[in-house]
């Protein structure tokens, strides 16, 4: 069921509807009509009052005039009473004077005590009147007799005059009682009387009727357009007469009396109503428009909110790496710039750690990208455990991660973080069902000492990382001022390296390998040096990694093989003729498809027995790109070239590849030999490796033999060959020839060398 709308809502809706506007107008209209009616009523009362005043004035006037004439007639009667002998002629003269003064009389008469008219003035127009008995009926007779008796005057009322027309007669007794000598009678014509009494204004505006004993007696009917709504009757106070005067105003008079206020008030109120209704309508329209605007605004705001949310999602997506879920490089750089700004204001330091997974590339290549991705995710999860409001962890791509430590108070904070990072790699990572021990190498740059902006800090952390990788794995390196110089140097060197081959600046040094069974030198390792035009003789560590990075190592490798073959050719028919030369090949060189052809060509060009050439490869090569490498190695082997595993023991624990690869020699890494006499573990490992190799039919070379004790240990455990400073440092070919000629090497005498 629909919920009823609350009353206030209904009320507001009603206020906003057109009906409300109509109601306002109707209310005003009603008030206007009421007021108008009231004012008209009041007006009518006023008109009635005015009419009454007019009537009163008229009757007063009539009464007063009448009394003037009554008194005048009375005075004439008195004079006749006082002077009864007045001759007719005299009386007539007096009367004429009198008539001249008052034009109102039709005639003035003397009526004797028998009510017979005796004297009359004027005679003209009234010929038949003399001798007329005025007591022509009982009523008149009684009235006249009473007047004669009392001396009070009598009025005849309106009568048909003998002279024609209507008129009225005042009978004033000449003496009273016994002394009565008739009456002086003044005859009026009504028209004349009325004209005398009433002004033209009155005649113009009113219809006047005189009633006698309630019956219309005389009508002065001037205006025709009487207003029937107004009428006023008033008794006329005249002795012996029962007269009343009725006044009917003309429409013109009435409308003249009417005030303009009812109309004006009505019009004003209707106008006000109209205006108020219009205003209400306007307010409604404005409010409705406002509501519509508000609604639109709300919708807009909703849309903006949605857009902002989408924007935030987009930004989050843009700032996040899809594989690892960590912040990406772009976001990291923006955040770093922002962090540096804050650090600048707060006078604080910021730590930037670049982290590179050791051997990741190799694992990725050998175990597949799926494995690589899963490993990266696992590493990300652990590193992300370190992130908090002060530490941002990001994925930089490849096998690199970045960490930004905000608000570093002193360098111990960064070292603490590095410890925490290392801790993340303490446990092996479980990937695709196997546990893999992974280590990481880190480069650290600290703001502000290692760089003042994000880019510089980043570059310097990278330099520090590069340095750290150059030294050892599973370590870290802080950026220092000198590194920058070294980086510059490195770049310069890279430039120079491009010219080195053309300028013939490379040279091979040879380090002899002592056959422990016979005490003979039958093999040497060729180790490259760069005779740099400005920097002098440079060791391989200073340029081989650079050459590997830039890919120049392939060309250099070709040169080494060729140079070694040439050297072998040169030694032909000399005491060095029996020497076998070992050359080092880096993994990159093995990638080169034309390697085999090139080695074959080099051997052929110098007519060298392939058995005189040995190729040293580091352990890693046997793990990376297994199929391709196995194929290359097999082909090398087919050429008759000897294969050796260099730096054995530092790379991989798995020895399975020894079985699968066609290897002739195994070179135990110097790190085992250095402490072989004083560290039990190293001695055990060395012994085990020698036994393992011998069991597989592989010869063993010990690298880095520096003491006779080491030599004795190796000989005692039947190591086949020993190489190290004890026998000789790597030396130029000429020096080697001399040393061999002089037979001074075996005794431990070391030929002086620049390196
Ligand atoms: P490596 O192949 O293991 O070479 C042995 C290194 O150990 C040489 O360093 C040698 O001077 C040094 N060494 C030998 N005996 C002793 C010793 O008793 N004590 C100490 N402390 N060191 C000893 P070097 O000549 O500086 O070469 C370093 C590395 O550079 C080589 O390690 C090799 O991996 C690489 N390398 C050298 N020449 C070439 C080359 O022509 N091509 C390639 N791809 N790599 C080369
Ligand atoms: Mg070597
Ligand atoms: Mg080695």
Short mmCIF file of C-alpha atoms in Angstrom, two decimals, residues 214-560:
data_model
loop_
_atom_site.label_atom_id
_atom_site.label_comp_id
_atom_site.label_asym_id
_atom_site.label_seq_id
_atom_site.Cartn_x
_atom_site.Cartn_y
_atom_site.Cartn_z
CA UNK A 214 -51.39 61.00 3.49
CA UNK A 215 -53.01 61.57 0.11
CA UNK A 216 -50.97 63.12 -2.74
CA UNK A 217 -52.19 66.67 -2.93
CA UNK A 218 -49.66 68.39 -5.08
CA UNK A 219 -46.84 67.18 -7.29
CA UNK A 220 -43.99 69.36 -8.41
CA UNK A 221 -42.72 67.06 -11.06
CA UNK A 222 -39.72 68.60 -12.66
CA UNK A 223 -37.16 65.84 -13.16
CA UNK A 224 -38.27 62.67 -14.89
CA UNK A 225 -35.39 60.33 -14.17
CA UNK A 226 -36.11 59.74 -10.52
CA UNK A 227 -33.96 57.35 -8.62
CA UNK A 228 -36.44 54.91 -7.15
CA UNK A 229 -34.00 53.80 -4.45
CA UNK A 230 -34.19 57.06 -2.53
CA UNK A 231 -37.24 58.78 -1.17
CA UNK A 232 -37.79 60.89 1.91
CA UNK A 233 -41.02 62.16 3.49
CA UNK A 234 -41.22 64.75 6.22
CA UNK A 235 -44.27 66.29 7.90
CA UNK A 236 -44.67 70.04 7.41
CA UNK A 237 -45.33 71.75 10.72
CA UNK A 238 -48.11 74.11 9.86
CA UNK A 239 -51.09 74.73 12.14
CA UNK A 240 -54.34 73.06 11.10
CA UNK A 241 -52.67 71.35 8.19
CA UNK A 242 -51.76 67.66 8.00
CA UNK A 243 -49.17 68.06 5.28
CA UNK A 244 -46.09 66.13 4.49
CA UNK A 245 -43.40 66.64 1.88
CA UNK A 246 -41.91 63.79 -0.07
CA UNK A 247 -38.63 64.26 -1.86
CA UNK A 248 -37.45 62.02 -4.72
CA UNK A 249 -33.99 62.85 -5.99
CA UNK A 250 -32.98 62.66 -9.61
CA UNK A 251 -30.48 60.01 -10.70
CA UNK A 252 -28.04 62.77 -11.53
CA UNK A 253 -28.21 64.08 -7.96
CA UNK A 254 -27.82 60.61 -6.51
CA UNK A 255 -24.85 59.80 -8.66
CA UNK A 256 -23.38 63.15 -7.84
CA UNK A 257 -23.68 62.27 -4.17
CA UNK A 258 -22.11 58.93 -4.65
CA UNK A 259 -18.48 58.70 -3.59
CA UNK A 260 -15.85 57.16 -5.91
CA UNK A 261 -14.40 55.12 -3.00
CA UNK A 262 -16.38 51.89 -3.47
CA UNK A 263 -15.21 51.69 -7.07
CA UNK A 264 -11.68 52.80 -6.32
CA UNK A 265 -11.37 50.46 -3.34
CA UNK A 266 -12.78 47.58 -5.35
CA UNK A 267 -10.49 48.25 -8.28
CA UNK A 268 -7.48 48.71 -5.98
CA UNK A 269 -8.13 45.49 -4.11
CA UNK A 270 -8.75 43.54 -7.30
CA UNK A 271 -5.54 45.00 -8.65
CA UNK A 272 -3.75 44.05 -5.42
CA UNK A 273 -5.20 40.56 -5.66
CA UNK A 274 -4.05 40.31 -9.22
CA UNK A 275 -0.58 41.51 -8.30
CA UNK A 276 -0.36 39.22 -5.27
CA UNK A 277 -1.53 36.27 -7.33
CA UNK A 278 0.96 37.14 -10.04
CA UNK A 279 3.70 37.49 -7.42
CA UNK A 280 2.73 34.12 -5.95
CA UNK A 281 2.78 32.66 -9.45
CA UNK A 282 6.19 34.19 -10.02
CA UNK A 283 7.49 32.87 -6.69
CA UNK A 284 6.09 29.45 -7.57
CA UNK A 285 7.81 29.57 -10.92
CA UNK A 286 11.08 30.67 -9.31
CA UNK A 287 10.81 27.97 -6.65
CA UNK A 288 9.97 25.36 -9.26
CA UNK A 289 12.87 26.53 -11.37
CA UNK A 290 15.07 26.43 -8.28
CA UNK A 291 13.88 22.92 -7.54
CA UNK A 292 14.64 21.91 -11.10
CA UNK A 293 18.05 23.57 -10.82
CA UNK A 294 18.69 21.83 -7.50
CA UNK A 295 17.68 18.53 -9.04
CA UNK A 296 19.95 19.13 -12.00
CA UNK A 297 22.71 20.13 -9.63
CA UNK A 298 22.23 16.98 -7.57
CA UNK A 299 22.33 14.91 -10.74
CA UNK A 300 25.42 16.76 -11.86
CA UNK A 301 27.05 16.22 -8.47
CA UNK A 302 26.21 12.54 -8.66
CA UNK A 303 27.75 12.39 -12.10
CA UNK A 304 30.81 14.28 -10.90
CA UNK A 305 31.11 11.88 -7.94
CA UNK A 306 30.91 8.95 -10.33
CA UNK A 307 33.49 10.54 -12.58
CA UNK A 308 35.77 11.26 -9.63
CA UNK A 309 35.39 7.67 -8.45
CA UNK A 310 36.20 6.50 -11.98
CA UNK A 311 39.12 8.88 -12.08
CA UNK A 312 40.38 7.51 -8.75
CA UNK A 313 39.99 3.96 -10.08
CA UNK A 314 41.78 4.93 -13.26
CA UNK A 315 44.54 6.65 -11.34
CA UNK A 316 44.85 3.63 -9.09
CA UNK A 317 45.07 1.41 -12.16
CA UNK A 318 47.53 3.77 -13.78
CA UNK A 319 49.61 3.90 -10.63
CA UNK A 320 49.60 0.16 -9.97
CA UNK A 321 51.54 -2.59 -11.62
CA UNK A 322 49.11 -5.22 -12.84
CA UNK A 323 51.35 -8.21 -12.19
CA UNK A 324 52.55 -7.47 -8.68
CA UNK A 325 49.83 -5.11 -7.45
CA UNK A 326 52.57 -2.80 -6.20
CA UNK A 327 52.89 0.85 -7.12
CA UNK A 328 54.46 1.24 -10.54
CA UNK A 329 57.49 3.29 -11.48
CA UNK A 330 55.47 6.28 -12.65
CA UNK A 331 53.54 6.55 -9.40
CA UNK A 332 56.69 5.91 -7.39
CA UNK A 333 58.51 8.76 -9.11
CA UNK A 334 55.60 11.17 -8.57
CA UNK A 335 55.36 10.17 -4.93
CA UNK A 336 59.11 10.48 -4.51
CA UNK A 337 59.08 14.03 -5.90
CA UNK A 338 56.28 14.90 -3.48
CA UNK A 339 58.09 13.22 -0.58
CA UNK A 340 61.26 15.16 -1.35
CA UNK A 341 59.31 18.43 -1.25
CA UNK A 342 58.00 17.62 2.20
CA UNK A 343 61.41 16.40 3.38
CA UNK A 344 62.91 19.66 2.18
CA UNK A 345 60.48 21.65 4.32
CA UNK A 346 60.87 19.38 7.34
CA UNK A 347 64.68 19.23 6.99
CA UNK A 348 64.53 15.44 6.90
CA UNK A 349 66.25 12.73 4.92
CA UNK A 350 64.69 10.25 2.52
CA UNK A 351 66.05 6.80 1.74
CA UNK A 352 65.72 5.29 -1.72
CA UNK A 353 66.53 1.60 -2.16
CA UNK A 354 66.86 -0.04 -5.57
CA UNK A 355 66.65 -3.79 -5.28
CA UNK A 356 67.66 -6.33 -7.88
CA UNK A 357 66.96 -10.04 -7.57
CA UNK A 358 70.15 -12.05 -8.01
CA UNK A 359 70.13 -14.59 -10.81
CA UNK A 360 66.50 -13.81 -11.66
CA UNK A 361 67.15 -13.52 -15.36
CA UNK A 362 68.77 -16.87 -15.43
CA UNK A 363 65.91 -18.50 -13.48
CA UNK A 364 63.37 -16.81 -15.69
CA UNK A 365 65.10 -18.04 -18.82
CA UNK A 366 65.64 -21.55 -17.56
CA UNK A 367 62.39 -22.17 -15.68
CA UNK A 368 60.08 -20.12 -17.83
CA UNK A 369 58.26 -16.82 -17.66
CA UNK A 370 55.38 -18.30 -15.74
CA UNK A 371 57.82 -19.23 -13.02
CA UNK A 372 59.41 -15.80 -13.20
CA UNK A 373 56.05 -14.08 -12.82
CA UNK A 374 55.06 -16.23 -9.87
CA UNK A 375 58.38 -15.60 -8.19
CA UNK A 376 58.00 -11.86 -8.71
CA UNK A 377 54.52 -12.00 -7.15
CA UNK A 378 55.85 -13.91 -4.13
CA UNK A 379 58.73 -11.47 -3.67
CA UNK A 380 56.29 -8.55 -4.05
CA UNK A 381 54.07 -9.98 -1.33
CA UNK A 382 56.92 -10.17 1.12
CA UNK A 383 58.31 -6.77 0.29
CA UNK A 384 54.84 -5.26 0.47
CA UNK A 385 54.75 -6.45 4.06
CA UNK A 386 57.24 -3.69 4.78
CA UNK A 387 55.08 -0.94 3.33
CA UNK A 388 53.45 1.44 5.75
CA UNK A 389 52.75 5.16 5.90
CA UNK A 390 56.49 5.81 5.84
CA UNK A 391 57.61 3.18 3.35
CA UNK A 392 56.42 2.87 -0.23
CA UNK A 393 57.25 -0.31 -2.12
CA UNK A 394 57.10 -0.29 -5.92
CA UNK A 395 57.90 -2.58 -8.79
CA UNK A 396 60.29 -1.04 -11.28
CA UNK A 397 60.05 -3.71 -13.95
CA UNK A 398 62.24 -6.69 -14.81
CA UNK A 399 63.61 -8.03 -11.55
CA UNK A 400 63.90 -4.62 -9.90
CA UNK A 401 61.98 -3.21 -6.97
CA UNK A 402 62.15 0.22 -5.38
CA UNK A 403 61.51 1.27 -1.82
CA UNK A 404 61.17 4.79 -0.58
CA UNK A 405 61.66 5.41 3.11
CA UNK A 406 60.22 8.74 4.18
CA UNK A 407 61.22 10.68 7.27
CA UNK A 408 64.67 9.24 7.79
CA UNK A 409 66.17 10.78 10.91
CA UNK A 410 69.52 9.11 10.66
CA UNK A 411 71.23 6.57 8.47
CA UNK A 412 70.55 3.78 10.98
CA UNK A 413 66.89 3.93 9.93
CA UNK A 414 67.90 3.02 6.38
CA UNK A 415 70.22 0.28 7.56
CA UNK A 416 67.39 -1.09 9.67
CA UNK A 417 65.18 -1.16 6.58
CA UNK A 418 67.90 -2.91 4.60
CA UNK A 419 68.04 -5.55 7.33
CA UNK A 420 64.27 -5.95 7.07
CA UNK A 421 64.51 -6.33 3.31
CA UNK A 422 67.21 -8.95 3.67
CA UNK A 423 64.98 -10.72 6.15
CA UNK A 424 62.33 -10.97 3.42
CA UNK A 425 64.72 -13.22 1.50
CA UNK A 426 65.79 -15.34 4.47
CA UNK A 427 63.20 -18.04 3.76
CA UNK A 428 63.11 -19.78 0.37
CA UNK A 429 60.26 -18.91 -1.98
CA UNK A 430 57.79 -21.63 -2.77
CA UNK A 431 57.21 -21.44 -6.51
CA UNK A 432 55.56 -24.13 -8.62
CA UNK A 433 55.96 -26.65 -5.85
CA UNK A 434 59.68 -26.09 -5.27
CA UNK A 435 61.50 -23.99 -2.73
CA UNK A 436 63.93 -21.51 -4.25
CA UNK A 437 66.46 -19.55 -2.29
CA UNK A 438 66.65 -16.11 -3.75
CA UNK A 439 68.88 -13.25 -2.74
CA UNK A 440 68.78 -9.60 -3.63
CA UNK A 441 71.34 -6.92 -4.19
CA UNK A 442 70.52 -3.33 -3.29
CA UNK A 443 71.72 0.14 -4.12
CA UNK A 444 70.83 2.93 -1.72
CA UNK A 445 70.70 6.68 -2.26
CA UNK A 446 69.79 9.07 0.56
CA UNK A 447 68.29 12.53 0.11
CA UNK A 448 69.75 15.13 0.27
CA UNK A 449 73.36 13.91 0.25
CA UNK A 450 72.95 11.50 -2.68
CA UNK A 451 70.84 13.80 -4.84
CA UNK A 452 68.43 16.69 -4.53
CA UNK A 453 65.74 15.56 -6.94
CA UNK A 454 63.91 12.35 -7.67
CA UNK A 455 65.68 11.65 -10.96
CA UNK A 456 69.14 12.18 -9.54
CA UNK A 457 68.39 10.06 -6.49
CA UNK A 458 67.06 7.33 -8.71
CA UNK A 459 70.06 7.40 -11.00
CA UNK A 460 72.45 7.33 -8.06
CA UNK A 461 70.62 4.46 -6.37
CA UNK A 462 70.99 2.66 -9.69
CA UNK A 463 74.70 3.41 -9.78
CA UNK A 464 75.04 2.09 -6.23
CA UNK A 465 73.14 -1.05 -7.24
CA UNK A 466 75.37 -1.54 -10.23
CA UNK A 467 78.36 -1.20 -7.97
CA UNK A 468 76.94 -3.65 -5.48
CA UNK A 469 76.36 -6.19 -8.23
CA UNK A 470 79.91 -5.71 -9.44
CA UNK A 471 81.22 -6.64 -6.04
CA UNK A 472 79.15 -9.56 -4.91
CA UNK A 473 75.57 -10.79 -4.77
CA UNK A 474 73.27 -10.59 -1.77
CA UNK A 475 74.69 -7.35 -0.53
CA UNK A 476 73.95 -3.66 -0.57
CA UNK A 477 75.87 -0.56 -1.41
CA UNK A 478 75.24 3.06 -0.43
CA UNK A 479 75.77 5.65 -3.08
CA UNK A 480 78.90 7.71 -2.49
CA UNK A 481 80.32 10.74 -4.26
CA UNK A 482 83.05 8.72 -5.96
CA UNK A 483 80.49 6.45 -7.55
CA UNK A 484 79.28 9.27 -9.65
CA UNK A 485 82.79 9.74 -10.93
CA UNK A 486 83.11 6.05 -11.51
CA UNK A 487 79.83 6.12 -13.38
CA UNK A 488 81.11 8.90 -15.56
CA UNK A 489 84.27 6.91 -16.02
CA UNK A 490 82.27 3.85 -16.91
CA UNK A 491 80.40 5.74 -19.58
CA UNK A 492 83.63 7.14 -20.96
CA UNK A 493 85.12 3.71 -20.91
CA UNK A 494 82.15 2.37 -22.82
CA UNK A 495 82.83 5.01 -25.45
CA UNK A 496 86.51 4.17 -25.56
CA UNK A 497 85.73 0.48 -25.76
CA UNK A 498 84.15 1.01 -29.15
CA UNK A 499 87.56 2.17 -30.41
CA UNK A 500 89.70 -0.31 -28.50
CA UNK A 501 89.55 -3.17 -31.01
CA UNK A 502 90.20 -0.92 -33.97
CA UNK A 503 93.14 0.63 -32.13
CA UNK A 504 94.44 -2.79 -31.16
CA UNK A 505 94.47 -1.89 -27.48
CA UNK A 506 93.68 -5.33 -26.09
CA UNK A 507 96.36 -7.67 -25.00
CA UNK A 508 96.35 -11.23 -23.62
CA UNK A 509 98.20 -12.13 -20.45
CA UNK A 510 98.80 -15.75 -19.64
CA UNK A 511 98.65 -17.44 -16.30
CA UNK A 512 100.28 -20.89 -16.17
CA UNK A 513 98.62 -23.94 -14.73
CA UNK A 514 100.86 -26.35 -12.88
CA UNK A 515 100.35 -30.06 -13.45
CA UNK A 516 100.48 -31.34 -9.88
CA UNK A 517 101.26 -34.87 -10.91
CA UNK A 518 104.27 -34.11 -13.14
CA UNK A 519 105.31 -30.61 -12.00
CA UNK A 520 105.07 -29.41 -15.58
CA UNK A 521 103.37 -26.39 -17.07
CA UNK A 522 101.27 -27.70 -19.92
CA UNK A 523 98.52 -25.17 -20.00
CA UNK A 524 97.92 -21.47 -19.50
CA UNK A 525 94.82 -19.34 -19.12
CA UNK A 526 94.61 -16.37 -21.41
CA UNK A 527 93.31 -13.38 -19.51
CA UNK A 528 92.52 -10.21 -21.35
CA UNK A 529 93.82 -6.73 -20.47
CA UNK A 530 93.09 -3.41 -22.04
CA UNK A 531 95.99 -1.14 -22.66
CA UNK A 532 93.97 2.03 -22.26
CA UNK A 533 95.60 5.08 -23.90
CA UNK A 534 95.04 7.28 -20.82
CA UNK A 535 94.32 4.94 -17.94
CA UNK A 536 96.98 2.37 -18.54
CA UNK A 537 96.50 -1.34 -18.22
CA UNK A 538 92.95 -2.21 -17.19
CA UNK A 539 91.85 -5.52 -15.62
CA UNK A 540 88.90 -7.39 -17.15
CA UNK A 541 86.55 -6.54 -14.25
CA UNK A 542 86.75 -2.92 -15.38
CA UNK A 543 85.48 -3.43 -18.89
CA UNK A 544 84.17 -7.00 -19.42
CA UNK A 545 80.83 -6.35 -17.65
CA UNK A 546 80.55 -3.15 -19.69
CA UNK A 547 81.28 -5.04 -22.88
CA UNK A 548 78.75 -7.70 -21.88
CA UNK A 549 76.12 -5.02 -21.31
CA UNK A 550 76.74 -3.28 -24.60
CA UNK A 551 77.13 -6.52 -26.55
CA UNK A 552 80.68 -5.71 -27.61
CA UNK A 553 81.79 -8.81 -25.79
CA UNK A 554 81.05 -10.89 -28.89
CA UNK A 555 83.61 -9.00 -30.94
CA UNK A 556 86.08 -9.01 -28.09
CA UNK A 557 85.59 -12.75 -27.64
CA UNK A 558 86.34 -13.33 -31.30
CA UNK A 559 89.48 -11.29 -30.94
CA UNK A 560 90.53 -13.30 -27.86
#
